Amino acid sequence: MNNTLWIIIPCYNEEEVLPITSDLFIDELNDLISKGKISDDSRILFVNDGSKDKTWEIISNLSEKDRHFIGISQSRNRGHQNAVLAGLMEAMNYADMTISIDCDGQDDIKAMEEMVDRYHEGFDVVYGVRSKREKDTFFKRFTAESFYKILNKLGAEVVYNHADYRLISGRVLRELANFKEVNLFLRGLVPLVGFDSTTVSYERNERMGGKSHYPLSKMLGLATDGVTSLSVKPLRMIAGLGFLVAFLSLVASIWAIVCKLVGVSVSGWTSLVCIICFLSGIQMISLGVVGEYVGKIYMETKGRPRYIISKRTYKRREMKKKEFEEE
């Protein structure tokens, strides 16, 4: 039975929370092994994303204490999405399935067992979906839920209330490796791969330690990447807005000419200033959206590596590679 699991955990400056959650991760892994649901060759892979604290030191110590703990370190900080991808690609040749999860303990670790069960039932992708957001502030809840709704409206296929807690089978990983985008938005790319998928609901907890590494600025950046990486509808909306403004301008011009001919025109600068400011604002917004897409194209054409691994706590030749069969 194909049941080797690699748990992918991106880490950035997690020295406060890692000693706490690492015990929870290994307990869950050992529990799944003891129940025969996964192989003893399964691993917990920590991906150090250029941390500036003692995160890598902690990962190295964990790997020395238990062979199920392994780690890789990126040459510098490259962002959460790239760290997750680095872990997935590292696991691709060794694991039958992977589960990506954040290090902070907010995602329910116990949901992994249900994810593995769904995998054995024949599902290649199992999305972890938040059942409710009662612990979030109103602002956080409103912006997060609006984000998913807006993405779907713009044509991007994303799973509602799903972040990056998911199980992916080995064959989905191999297909995902064919997607070469530099501007990554994994929660939108995975649905594009296809294959049978399902969801597992769980309640999200408070962070077990340390501070969140996703302030509002990073959340907005992720949202922008999601929209511009998965949809061209904003460009089409600009075109539609341009036609609308042009039509309104034509109507206004006809009205001005008629007023002039009947002798009721009144000279004034207020209306002129308002029109100029309105059109200028529309132009700047349009240029900004177009510029965002042009910038993405510029980065994609460079073809720079999405991650660079500088250290490993293990030697890859010592790991047992999987012999995958066509399914």
Coordinates of C-alpha atoms in Angstrom, one line a residue:
M1 CA 0.0 0.0 0.0
N2 CA 1.3 3.5 -0.9
N3 CA 1.3 5.2 2.5
T4 CA 4.5 7.1 3.0
L5 CA 3.6 10.6 4.3
W6 CA 5.8 13.7 4.4
I7 CA 4.5 16.6 6.5
I8 CA 5.8 19.9 5.1
I9 CA 6.2 22.7 7.6
P10 CA 7.5 26.1 6.5
C11 CA 9.3 28.0 9.3
Y12 CA 10.3 31.6 9.6
N13 CA 11.7 32.9 12.9
E14 CA 9.7 30.2 14.9
E15 CA 12.1 29.7 17.8
E16 CA 9.4 30.4 20.3
V17 CA 6.7 28.1 18.9
L18 CA 8.7 25.3 17.2
P19 CA 9.7 23.5 20.5
I20 CA 6.0 23.3 21.4
T21 CA 4.5 22.2 18.1
S22 CA 7.3 19.8 17.1
D23 CA 6.1 17.5 19.9
L24 CA 2.5 17.6 18.6
F25 CA 3.6 16.8 15.1
I26 CA 5.7 13.8 16.1
D27 CA 3.0 12.5 18.4
E28 CA 0.5 12.7 15.5
L29 CA 3.0 11.0 13.1
N30 CA 3.7 8.2 15.5
D31 CA 0.0 7.7 16.2
L32 CA -0.7 7.3 12.4
I33 CA 2.2 4.9 12.1
S34 CA 1.0 2.8 15.1
K35 CA -2.5 2.6 13.5
G36 CA -0.9 1.3 10.2
K37 CA -2.3 4.3 8.2
I38 CA 1.2 5.5 7.1
S39 CA 4.6 3.9 6.8
D40 CA 7.4 4.2 9.3
D41 CA 9.4 5.8 6.4
S42 CA 7.2 8.9 6.8
R43 CA 8.9 12.1 7.7
I44 CA 8.3 15.6 9.2
L45 CA 10.1 18.1 6.9
F46 CA 10.8 21.5 8.3
V47 CA 11.6 24.2 5.7
N48 CA 13.7 27.0 7.2
D49 CA 12.8 30.1 5.2
G50 CA 15.9 32.2 5.9
S51 CA 15.1 32.6 9.6
K52 CA 17.3 35.1 11.6
D53 CA 16.8 33.5 15.0
K54 CA 17.6 29.9 16.2
T55 CA 15.0 28.2 14.1
W56 CA 17.6 26.2 12.1
E57 CA 19.5 25.2 15.2
I58 CA 16.3 23.8 16.7
I59 CA 15.5 21.9 13.5
S60 CA 19.0 20.4 13.4
N61 CA 18.7 19.3 17.0
L62 CA 15.3 17.7 16.4
S63 CA 16.7 15.8 13.5
E64 CA 19.5 14.4 15.7
K65 CA 17.0 13.2 18.3
D66 CA 14.5 11.5 16.0
R67 CA 15.0 10.2 12.5
H68 CA 11.5 11.2 11.6
F69 CA 12.5 14.8 11.8
I70 CA 14.4 16.2 8.9
G71 CA 15.0 19.8 7.6
I72 CA 16.1 21.9 4.7
S73 CA 17.1 25.5 4.8
Q74 CA 16.7 28.1 2.1
S75 CA 19.7 30.3 1.2
R76 CA 17.6 33.4 2.1
N77 CA 14.0 34.3 3.0
R78 CA 11.8 33.8 -0.1
G79 CA 8.4 33.9 1.4
H80 CA 5.8 31.4 2.7
Q81 CA 4.6 30.2 -0.7
N82 CA 8.1 29.5 -2.0
A83 CA 9.0 27.7 1.3
V84 CA 6.0 25.4 0.9
L85 CA 6.8 24.7 -2.7
A86 CA 10.5 23.9 -1.8
G87 CA 9.2 21.3 0.7
L88 CA 6.8 19.8 -1.7
M89 CA 9.4 19.4 -4.4
E90 CA 11.8 18.0 -1.9
A91 CA 9.3 15.3 -0.9
M92 CA 8.1 14.6 -4.5
N93 CA 10.4 11.6 -5.1
Y94 CA 10.1 10.1 -1.7
A95 CA 6.5 10.5 -0.5
D96 CA 3.2 8.9 -1.6
M97 CA 1.4 11.9 -0.1
T98 CA 2.3 15.2 1.6
I99 CA 0.5 17.4 4.1
S100 CA 1.5 21.0 4.2
I101 CA 0.7 22.9 7.5
D102 CA 2.0 26.0 9.2
C103 CA 4.3 25.7 12.2
D104 CA 2.3 27.9 14.7
G105 CA -0.2 25.2 15.8
Q106 CA -3.3 27.1 14.6
D107 CA -4.4 24.5 12.2
D108 CA -5.8 21.4 13.9
I109 CA -3.1 18.7 13.7
K110 CA -5.6 16.0 14.5
A111 CA -7.3 16.7 11.2
M112 CA -4.4 14.9 9.5
E113 CA -5.8 11.5 10.3
E114 CA -9.0 12.3 8.5
M115 CA -7.0 13.6 5.5
V116 CA -5.1 10.4 5.3
D117 CA -8.3 8.4 5.5
R118 CA -9.7 10.4 2.6
Y119 CA -6.5 9.7 0.7
H120 CA -6.9 5.9 1.2
E121 CA -10.5 6.3 -0.1
G122 CA -9.1 7.4 -3.4
F123 CA -8.8 11.2 -3.2
D124 CA -5.7 12.8 -4.5
V125 CA -6.2 16.2 -2.9
V126 CA -7.8 16.9 0.5
Y127 CA -8.3 20.5 1.5
G128 CA -8.4 21.6 5.1
V129 CA -11.2 24.0 5.4
R130 CA -12.0 26.2 8.4
S131 CA -15.4 25.4 9.8
K132 CA -15.9 28.8 11.4
R133 CA -14.1 32.1 12.1
E134 CA -15.6 33.1 15.5
K135 CA -12.1 33.7 17.0
D136 CA -11.1 36.2 14.3
T137 CA -11.7 39.9 14.7
F138 CA -14.5 41.4 12.6
F139 CA -12.0 43.0 10.3
K140 CA -10.0 39.8 9.8
R141 CA -13.1 37.8 9.2
F142 CA -14.6 40.3 6.8
T143 CA -11.5 40.8 4.8
A144 CA -10.7 37.1 4.6
E145 CA -14.2 36.0 3.5
S146 CA -14.3 38.9 1.0
F147 CA -11.0 37.8 -0.4
Y148 CA -12.3 34.3 -1.3
K149 CA -15.5 35.7 -2.7
I150 CA -13.7 38.3 -4.8
L151 CA -11.2 35.8 -6.2
N152 CA -14.0 33.5 -7.3
K153 CA -15.9 36.4 -8.9
L154 CA -12.8 37.2 -10.8
G155 CA -12.5 33.7 -12.2
A156 CA -9.9 32.3 -9.9
E157 CA -10.8 28.8 -8.7
V158 CA -10.1 28.7 -4.9
V159 CA -11.6 26.7 -2.1
Y160 CA -13.5 28.9 0.3
N161 CA -11.9 29.3 3.7
H162 CA -8.9 27.1 2.7
A163 CA -5.4 28.4 3.2
D164 CA -2.4 26.0 2.7
Y165 CA -3.4 23.1 5.0
R166 CA -3.9 20.3 2.5
L167 CA -2.9 16.8 1.6
I168 CA -1.6 16.2 -1.9
S169 CA -0.8 12.8 -3.5
G170 CA 2.4 11.9 -5.2
R171 CA 1.0 12.1 -8.7
V172 CA -0.5 15.5 -8.1
L173 CA 2.9 16.7 -6.9
R174 CA 4.5 15.5 -10.1
E175 CA 1.9 17.4 -12.2
L176 CA 2.3 20.5 -10.0
A177 CA 6.0 20.5 -10.7
N178 CA 5.1 21.3 -14.3
F179 CA 3.7 24.7 -13.3
K180 CA 6.6 27.1 -13.6
E181 CA 5.1 30.3 -12.2
V182 CA 7.5 32.5 -10.3
N183 CA 4.6 34.5 -8.7
L184 CA 3.2 31.6 -6.6
F185 CA -0.3 31.3 -5.2
L186 CA -0.5 27.6 -4.3
R187 CA -4.1 27.6 -3.1
G188 CA -5.1 28.6 -6.6
L189 CA -2.6 26.4 -8.5
V190 CA -3.5 23.1 -6.8
P191 CA -7.2 23.2 -8.0
L192 CA -5.9 23.9 -11.5
V193 CA -4.0 20.5 -11.4
G194 CA -7.3 18.7 -11.1
F195 CA -7.8 15.1 -9.9
D196 CA -10.3 13.9 -7.3
S197 CA -10.5 16.2 -4.3
T198 CA -12.5 16.6 -1.1
T199 CA -12.5 18.7 2.0
V200 CA -12.0 18.2 5.8
S201 CA -13.4 20.7 8.2
Y202 CA -11.5 21.8 11.3
E203 CA -11.5 24.6 13.9
R204 CA -8.5 27.0 13.8
N205 CA -6.9 27.7 17.2
E206 CA -4.9 30.6 18.6
R207 CA -1.3 30.7 17.8
M208 CA 0.7 28.7 20.4
G209 CA 3.6 31.1 20.6
G210 CA 5.5 33.9 18.9
K211 CA 4.0 36.5 16.7
S212 CA 2.2 36.3 13.4
H213 CA 4.3 36.7 10.3
Y214 CA 1.4 37.8 8.2
P215 CA 0.6 41.4 8.9
L216 CA -2.0 43.3 6.8
S217 CA 0.7 44.4 4.2
K218 CA 1.6 40.7 3.5
M219 CA -2.0 39.7 3.3
L220 CA -2.7 42.4 0.7
G221 CA 0.4 41.3 -1.2
L222 CA -0.8 37.7 -1.2
A223 CA -4.3 38.8 -2.4
T224 CA -2.7 40.8 -5.2
D225 CA -0.6 37.8 -6.2
G226 CA -3.7 35.6 -6.1
V227 CA -5.7 37.9 -8.4
T228 CA -3.0 38.7 -10.9
S229 CA -1.6 35.1 -11.0
L230 CA -4.9 33.4 -11.7
S231 CA -7.2 35.9 -13.5
V232 CA -7.1 38.5 -16.3
K233 CA -10.6 39.8 -15.5
P234 CA -9.2 43.0 -13.9
L235 CA -7.8 43.9 -17.4
R236 CA -11.2 43.2 -19.0
M237 CA -12.9 45.3 -16.3
I238 CA -10.6 48.2 -17.2
A239 CA -11.6 47.9 -20.8
G240 CA -15.2 47.9 -19.9
L241 CA -14.7 50.9 -17.6
G242 CA -12.9 52.7 -20.5
F243 CA -15.9 52.1 -22.8
L244 CA -18.3 53.3 -20.1
V245 CA -16.3 56.5 -19.5
A246 CA -16.0 57.1 -23.2
F247 CA -19.8 56.8 -23.6
L248 CA -20.5 59.1 -20.7
S249 CA -18.0 61.6 -22.2
L250 CA -19.8 61.5 -25.5
V251 CA -23.1 62.2 -23.8
A252 CA -21.6 65.1 -21.9
S253 CA -20.1 66.5 -25.0
I254 CA -23.4 66.4 -26.9
W255 CA -25.1 68.0 -23.9
A256 CA -22.5 70.8 -23.8
I257 CA -22.9 71.4 -27.5
V258 CA -26.7 71.6 -27.2
C259 CA -26.4 74.0 -24.3
K260 CA -24.1 76.2 -26.3
L261 CA -26.4 76.2 -29.3
V262 CA -29.4 77.2 -27.3
G263 CA -27.4 79.9 -25.4
V264 CA -27.7 78.5 -21.8
S265 CA -24.1 77.6 -21.3
V266 CA -22.5 79.0 -18.2
S267 CA -18.7 79.2 -17.9
G268 CA -17.2 77.7 -14.7
W269 CA -14.2 75.8 -13.5
T270 CA -15.8 73.5 -10.9
S271 CA -17.3 71.1 -13.4
L272 CA -14.2 71.2 -15.4
V273 CA -12.0 70.4 -12.4
C274 CA -14.3 67.6 -11.3
I275 CA -14.2 66.0 -14.8
I276 CA -10.5 66.2 -15.0
C277 CA -9.9 64.8 -11.6
F278 CA -12.3 61.9 -12.3
L279 CA -10.7 61.0 -15.6
S280 CA -7.2 61.3 -14.1
G281 CA -8.1 59.0 -11.3
I282 CA -9.5 56.4 -13.7
Q283 CA -6.4 56.6 -15.8
M284 CA -4.1 56.2 -12.8
I285 CA -6.0 53.2 -11.4
S286 CA -6.0 51.6 -14.9
L287 CA -2.3 52.2 -15.3
G288 CA -1.7 50.7 -11.9
V289 CA -3.5 47.5 -12.7
V290 CA -1.8 47.2 -16.1
G291 CA 1.5 47.9 -14.4
E292 CA 0.9 45.1 -11.9
Y293 CA 0.5 42.7 -14.7
V294 CA 3.4 44.0 -16.7
G295 CA 5.6 43.6 -13.6
K296 CA 4.4 40.0 -13.2
I297 CA 5.3 39.3 -16.8
Y298 CA 8.7 40.9 -16.3
M299 CA 9.4 38.6 -13.3
E300 CA 8.2 35.5 -15.1
T301 CA 10.4 36.1 -18.2
K302 CA 13.5 36.2 -16.0
G303 CA 12.9 32.6 -15.0
R304 CA 14.7 32.9 -11.7
P305 CA 14.7 29.9 -9.3
R306 CA 11.8 30.0 -6.9
Y307 CA 13.9 28.6 -4.1
I308 CA 17.5 27.6 -3.4
I309 CA 18.2 25.0 -0.7
S310 CA 21.5 25.7 1.0
K311 CA 21.5 23.1 3.8
R312 CA 19.9 19.7 4.7
T313 CA 19.9 17.7 7.9
Y314 CA 20.1 14.5 5.8
K315 CA 21.7 13.2 2.7
R316 CA 19.3 12.6 -0.1
R317 CA 21.0 9.4 -1.3
E318 CA 20.2 7.9 2.1
M319 CA 16.5 8.4 1.5
K320 CA 14.4 5.7 -0.1
K321 CA 13.1 6.9 -3.5
K322 CA 9.6 5.9 -4.5
E323 CA 9.0 3.8 -7.6
F324 CA 5.9 5.5 -8.9
E325 CA 3.6 3.6 -11.4
E326 CA 1.3 5.2 -13.8
E327 CA -2.2 5.2 -12.4

